[in-house]
PDB file of C-alpha atoms in Angstrom:
ATOM      1  CA  TRP A 279    -207.842-143.738 -70.360  1.00  0.00           C
ATOM      2  CA  ARG A 280    -211.357-144.694 -71.404  1.00  0.00           C
ATOM      3  CA  LEU A 281    -213.461-145.237 -74.465  1.00  0.00           C
ATOM      4  CA  SER A 282    -215.672-142.148 -74.728  1.00  0.00           C
ATOM      5  CA  ALA A 283    -218.236-143.564 -77.177  1.00  0.00           C
ATOM      6  CA  ASN A 284    -219.625-146.982 -78.060  1.00  0.00           C
ATOM      7  CA  LEU A 285    -217.667-149.036 -80.594  1.00  0.00           C
ATOM      8  CA  SER A 286    -219.806-151.392 -82.687  1.00  0.00           C
ATOM      9  CA  GLN A 287    -218.165-154.222 -84.545  1.00  0.00           C
ATOM     10  CA  SER A 288    -219.306-156.892 -87.021  1.00  0.00           C
ATOM     11  CA  SER A 289    -219.376-160.569 -86.163  1.00  0.00           C
ATOM     12  CA  SER A 290    -216.188-162.642 -86.336  1.00  0.00           C
ATOM     13  CA  THR A 291    -213.927-159.580 -86.462  1.00  0.00           C
ATOM     14  CA  THR A 292    -210.732-158.673 -84.639  1.00  0.00           C
ATOM     15  CA  ALA A 293    -209.819-154.998 -84.898  1.00  0.00           C
ATOM     16  CA  ASP A 294    -207.639-152.434 -83.170  1.00  0.00           C
ATOM     17  CA  ILE A 295    -209.443-149.875 -81.006  1.00  0.00           C
ATOM     18  CA  THR A 296    -208.186-146.764 -82.774  1.00  0.00           C
ATOM     19  CA  ALA A 297    -210.670-144.005 -81.933  1.00  0.00           C
ATOM     20  CA  ASN A 298    -212.539-142.322 -79.087  1.00  0.00           C
ATOM     21  CA  TRP A 299    -209.877-142.777 -76.417  1.00  0.00           C
ATOM     22  CA  GLU A 300    -209.854-139.980 -73.839  1.00  0.00           C
ATOM     23  CA  ARG A 301    -207.880-139.347 -70.686  1.00  0.00           C
ATOM     24  CA  VAL A 302    -210.195-139.718 -67.700  1.00  0.00           C
ATOM     25  CA  ASP A 303    -211.047-136.236 -66.419  1.00  0.00           C
ATOM     26  CA  THR A 304    -213.932-136.736 -63.969  1.00  0.00           C
ATOM     27  CA  ASN A 305    -214.538-137.911 -60.413  1.00  0.00           C
ATOM     28  CA  ALA A 306    -211.250-136.893 -58.765  1.00  0.00           C
ATOM     29  CA  TYR A 307    -209.016-138.433 -61.436  1.00  0.00           C
ATOM     30  CA  GLY A 308    -205.324-137.843 -60.914  1.00  0.00           C
ATOM     31  CA  LYS A 309    -201.970-138.542 -62.491  1.00  0.00           C
ATOM     32  CA  ILE A 310    -198.334-137.882 -61.746  1.00  0.00           C
ATOM     33  CA  GLY A 311    -196.232-136.235 -64.441  1.00  0.00           C
ATOM     34  CA  THR A 312    -197.174-136.120 -68.097  1.00  0.00           C
ATOM     35  CA  GLY A 313    -198.796-139.543 -68.181  1.00  0.00           C
ATOM     36  CA  MET A 314    -199.352-141.716 -71.221  1.00  0.00           C
ATOM     37  CA  SER A 315    -199.962-140.333 -74.689  1.00  0.00           C
ATOM     38  CA  GLU A 316    -202.203-141.844 -77.358  1.00  0.00           C
ATOM     39  CA  SER A 317    -202.439-141.485 -81.129  1.00  0.00           C
ATOM     40  CA  SER A 318    -204.825-143.566 -83.276  1.00  0.00           C
ATOM     41  CA  GLY A 319    -205.009-146.199 -80.537  1.00  0.00           C
ATOM     42  CA  ILE A 320    -201.240-146.511 -80.039  1.00  0.00           C
ATOM     43  CA  PHE A 321    -200.178-145.710 -76.466  1.00  0.00           C
ATOM     44  CA  SER A 322    -196.689-144.352 -75.769  1.00  0.00           C
ATOM     45  CA  PHE A 323    -194.947-144.322 -72.412  1.00  0.00           C
ATOM     46  CA  PRO A 324    -193.649-141.077 -70.882  1.00  0.00           C
ATOM     47  CA  SER A 325    -190.575-142.688 -69.315  1.00  0.00           C
ATOM     48  CA  THR A 326    -188.825-146.022 -68.964  1.00  0.00           C
ATOM     49  CA  GLY A 327    -189.839-148.339 -66.160  1.00  0.00           C
ATOM     50  CA  LEU A 328    -191.931-151.335 -65.217  1.00  0.00           C
ATOM     51  CA  TYR A 329    -195.636-150.659 -65.888  1.00  0.00           C
ATOM     52  CA  SER A 330    -198.814-152.469 -64.914  1.00  0.00           C
ATOM     53  CA  ILE A 331    -201.489-152.266 -67.616  1.00  0.00           C
ATOM     54  CA  ASP A 332    -205.056-153.097 -66.615  1.00  0.00           C
ATOM     55  CA  PHE A 333    -207.611-153.299 -69.481  1.00  0.00           C
ATOM     56  CA  ARG A 334    -211.297-153.732 -68.614  1.00  0.00           C
ATOM     57  CA  THR A 335    -214.296-153.707 -70.904  1.00  0.00           C
ATOM     58  CA  ASN A 336    -218.064-153.922 -70.897  1.00  0.00           C
ATOM     59  CA  PHE A 337    -219.806-155.035 -74.086  1.00  0.00           C
ATOM     60  CA  PHE A 338    -223.139-156.270 -75.342  1.00  0.00           C
ATOM     61  CA  THR A 339    -224.126-158.390 -78.325  1.00  0.00           C
ATOM     62  CA  THR A 340    -226.411-156.766 -80.846  1.00  0.00           C
ATOM     63  CA  GLY A 341    -227.620-159.867 -82.620  1.00  0.00           C
ATOM     64  CA  ASP A 342    -227.802-163.575 -81.982  1.00  0.00           C
ATOM     65  CA  ALA A 343    -226.031-165.314 -79.141  1.00  0.00           C
ATOM     66  CA  SER A 344    -222.245-165.331 -79.391  1.00  0.00           C
ATOM     67  CA  ASP A 345    -219.887-168.057 -78.221  1.00  0.00           C
ATOM     68  CA  PHE A 346    -217.375-165.457 -77.087  1.00  0.00           C
ATOM     69  CA  ASP A 347    -216.249-161.868 -77.332  1.00  0.00           C
ATOM     70  CA  GLY A 348    -212.894-160.712 -76.095  1.00  0.00           C
ATOM     71  CA  THR A 349    -210.180-158.137 -75.763  1.00  0.00           C
ATOM     72  CA  LYS A 350    -206.429-158.206 -76.238  1.00  0.00           C
ATOM     73  CA  ILE A 351    -203.406-156.184 -75.156  1.00  0.00           C
ATOM     74  CA  LEU A 352    -200.700-156.076 -77.822  1.00  0.00           C
ATOM     75  CA  VAL A 353    -197.119-154.913 -77.258  1.00  0.00           C
ATOM     76  CA  THR A 354    -194.300-153.919 -79.601  1.00  0.00           C
ATOM     77  CA  THR A 355    -190.654-153.667 -78.605  1.00  0.00           C
ATOM     78  CA  ASN A 356    -189.487-152.417 -82.019  1.00  0.00           C
ATOM     79  CA  ASN A 357    -192.229-149.851 -82.819  1.00  0.00           C
ATOM     80  CA  SER A 358    -193.380-152.113 -85.657  1.00  0.00           C
ATOM     81  CA  THR A 359    -194.432-155.686 -84.922  1.00  0.00           C
ATOM     82  CA  TYR A 360    -197.172-156.090 -82.295  1.00  0.00           C
ATOM     83  CA  ASN A 361    -197.721-159.348 -80.434  1.00  0.00           C
ATOM     84  CA  VAL A 362    -200.628-160.380 -78.242  1.00  0.00           C
ATOM     85  CA  ALA A 363    -199.399-160.231 -74.649  1.00  0.00           C
ATOM     86  CA  SER A 364    -202.671-160.791 -72.799  1.00  0.00           C
ATOM     87  CA  GLU A 365    -206.294-161.538 -73.661  1.00  0.00           C
ATOM     88  CA  ASP A 366    -209.618-162.324 -72.008  1.00  0.00           C
ATOM     89  CA  TYR A 367    -212.965-163.597 -73.301  1.00  0.00           C
ATOM     90  CA  ASP A 368    -216.506-163.750 -72.015  1.00  0.00           C
ATOM     91  CA  ASP A 369    -219.565-165.669 -73.225  1.00  0.00           C
ATOM     92  CA  ALA A 370    -222.589-163.859 -74.556  1.00  0.00           C
ATOM     93  CA  GLU A 371    -224.982-166.781 -74.494  1.00  0.00           C
ATOM     94  CA  SER A 372    -228.183-165.017 -75.486  1.00  0.00           C
ATOM     95  CA  GLN A 373    -229.324-162.303 -77.828  1.00  0.00           C
ATOM     96  CA  TYR A 374    -228.439-158.830 -76.462  1.00  0.00           C
ATOM     97  CA  ALA A 375    -226.334-160.347 -73.676  1.00  0.00           C
ATOM     98  CA  GLN A 376    -223.948-158.242 -71.559  1.00  0.00           C
ATOM     99  CA  GLY A 377    -220.383-159.314 -70.950  1.00  0.00           C
ATOM    100  CA  ASN A 378    -217.109-158.000 -69.600  1.00  0.00           C
ATOM    101  CA  THR A 379    -213.425-158.750 -69.768  1.00  0.00           C
ATOM    102  CA  ALA A 380    -210.431-157.945 -67.580  1.00  0.00           C
ATOM    103  CA  THR A 381    -206.823-158.517 -68.557  1.00  0.00           C
ATOM    104  CA  ASN A 382    -203.567-157.292 -67.035  1.00  0.00           C
ATOM    105  CA  ILE A 383    -199.882-157.408 -67.932  1.00  0.00           C
ATOM    106  CA  PHE A 384    -196.587-155.981 -66.754  1.00  0.00           C
ATOM    107  CA  VAL A 385    -194.495-154.277 -69.433  1.00  0.00           C
ATOM    108  CA  ASN A 386    -190.793-153.571 -69.007  1.00  0.00           C
ATOM    109  CA  VAL A 387    -190.292-150.318 -70.913  1.00  0.00           C
ATOM    110  CA  THR A 388    -186.587-149.979 -71.677  1.00  0.00           C
ATOM    111  CA  ASP A 389    -186.945-147.668 -74.700  1.00  0.00           C
ATOM    112  CA  ILE A 390    -189.873-145.229 -74.959  1.00  0.00           C
ATOM    113  CA  SER A 391    -189.375-144.860 -78.730  1.00  0.00           C
ATOM    114  CA  ASN A 392    -189.862-148.564 -79.417  1.00  0.00           C
ATOM    115  CA  VAL A 393    -192.029-150.064 -76.637  1.00  0.00           C
ATOM    116  CA  LYS A 394    -195.717-149.262 -77.162  1.00  0.00           C
ATOM    117  CA  VAL A 395    -199.092-150.891 -76.602  1.00  0.00           C
ATOM    118  CA  LYS A 396    -202.447-151.059 -78.338  1.00  0.00           C
ATOM    119  CA  PHE A 397    -205.749-152.813 -77.714  1.00  0.00           C
ATOM    120  CA  GLN A 398    -208.085-155.002 -79.785  1.00  0.00           C
ATOM    121  CA  PHE A 399    -211.705-156.122 -79.618  1.00  0.00           C
ATOM    122  CA  ARG A 400    -212.641-159.538 -81.000  1.00  0.00           C
ATOM    123  CA  THR A 401    -216.215-160.534 -81.708  1.00  0.00           C
ATOM    124  CA  GLY A 402    -217.609-164.021 -81.976  1.00  0.00           C
ATOM    125  CA  PRO A 403    -220.369-165.021 -84.384  1.00  0.00           C
ATOM    126  CA  SER A 404    -222.573-162.062 -83.370  1.00  0.00           C
ATOM    127  CA  ASN A 405    -222.205-158.312 -83.808  1.00  0.00           C
ATOM    128  CA  ALA A 406    -221.123-156.689 -80.557  1.00  0.00           C
ATOM    129  CA  THR A 407    -220.591-153.242 -79.087  1.00  0.00           C
ATOM    130  CA  LEU A 408    -217.951-152.102 -76.608  1.00  0.00           C
ATOM    131  CA  GLU A 409    -219.545-149.650 -74.199  1.00  0.00           C
ATOM    132  CA  GLY A 410    -218.008-146.199 -74.042  1.00  0.00           C
ATOM    133  CA  ASN A 411    -218.939-143.149 -71.992  1.00  0.00           C
ATOM    134  CA  SER A 412    -217.241-139.797 -71.439  1.00  0.00           C
ATOM    135  CA  GLY A 413    -218.484-139.442 -67.868  1.00  0.00           C
ATOM    136  CA  VAL A 414    -217.805-142.870 -66.350  1.00  0.00           C
ATOM    137  CA  ASN A 415    -215.392-145.757 -67.024  1.00  0.00           C
ATOM    138  CA  ARG A 416    -217.117-148.583 -68.916  1.00  0.00           C
ATOM    139  CA  THR A 417    -214.294-149.643 -71.223  1.00  0.00           C
ATOM    140  CA  TYR A 418    -210.979-148.373 -69.909  1.00  0.00           C
ATOM    141  CA  VAL A 419    -207.290-148.963 -69.413  1.00  0.00           C
ATOM    142  CA  GLY A 420    -205.142-148.001 -66.443  1.00  0.00           C
ATOM    143  CA  PHE A 421    -201.380-147.542 -66.590  1.00  0.00           C
ATOM    144  CA  VAL A 422    -199.322-147.546 -63.382  1.00  0.00           C
ATOM    145  CA  ARG A 423    -195.554-147.137 -63.332  1.00  0.00           C
ATOM    146  CA  LEU A 424    -194.332-149.508 -60.627  1.00  0.00           C
ATOM    147  CA  GLY A 425    -190.650-148.616 -60.661  1.00  0.00           C
ATOM    148  CA  ASP A 426    -187.479-148.637 -62.723  1.00  0.00           C
ATOM    149  CA  SER A 427    -186.940-151.018 -65.643  1.00  0.00           C
ATOM    150  CA  VAL A 428    -185.751-154.485 -64.724  1.00  0.00           C
TER     151      VAL A 428
END
């Protein structure tokens, strides 16, 4: 899945990425089975199992230098309360600086009705924009089912 359009965000904000997610459909993309589903930024698993989730972003600041910008993977096991499971930050030490993040977790999905994931973008003291594109992966997440639940 990838962000299909840029997502601009105000300084010192943490917000869920709820819009403009699309399943990758270019450059020999492939999947087995039905794959993940997404609604308003909440990702649901198609079957139980152990999954690797790889979240990578590209961003740029749109104002003054920023001490940090970052991304988070949040997981719920009760379809209600989400907790930060993984996060990564990058410096944006000058005006209009580029940055990127990469964070990965393993999720043991034992109940597809209750175990879900979502993603957040956190800006430092400068406005920032996550880069999206519908033809190439700039901000994206990969889901790989590794095997049965443990």
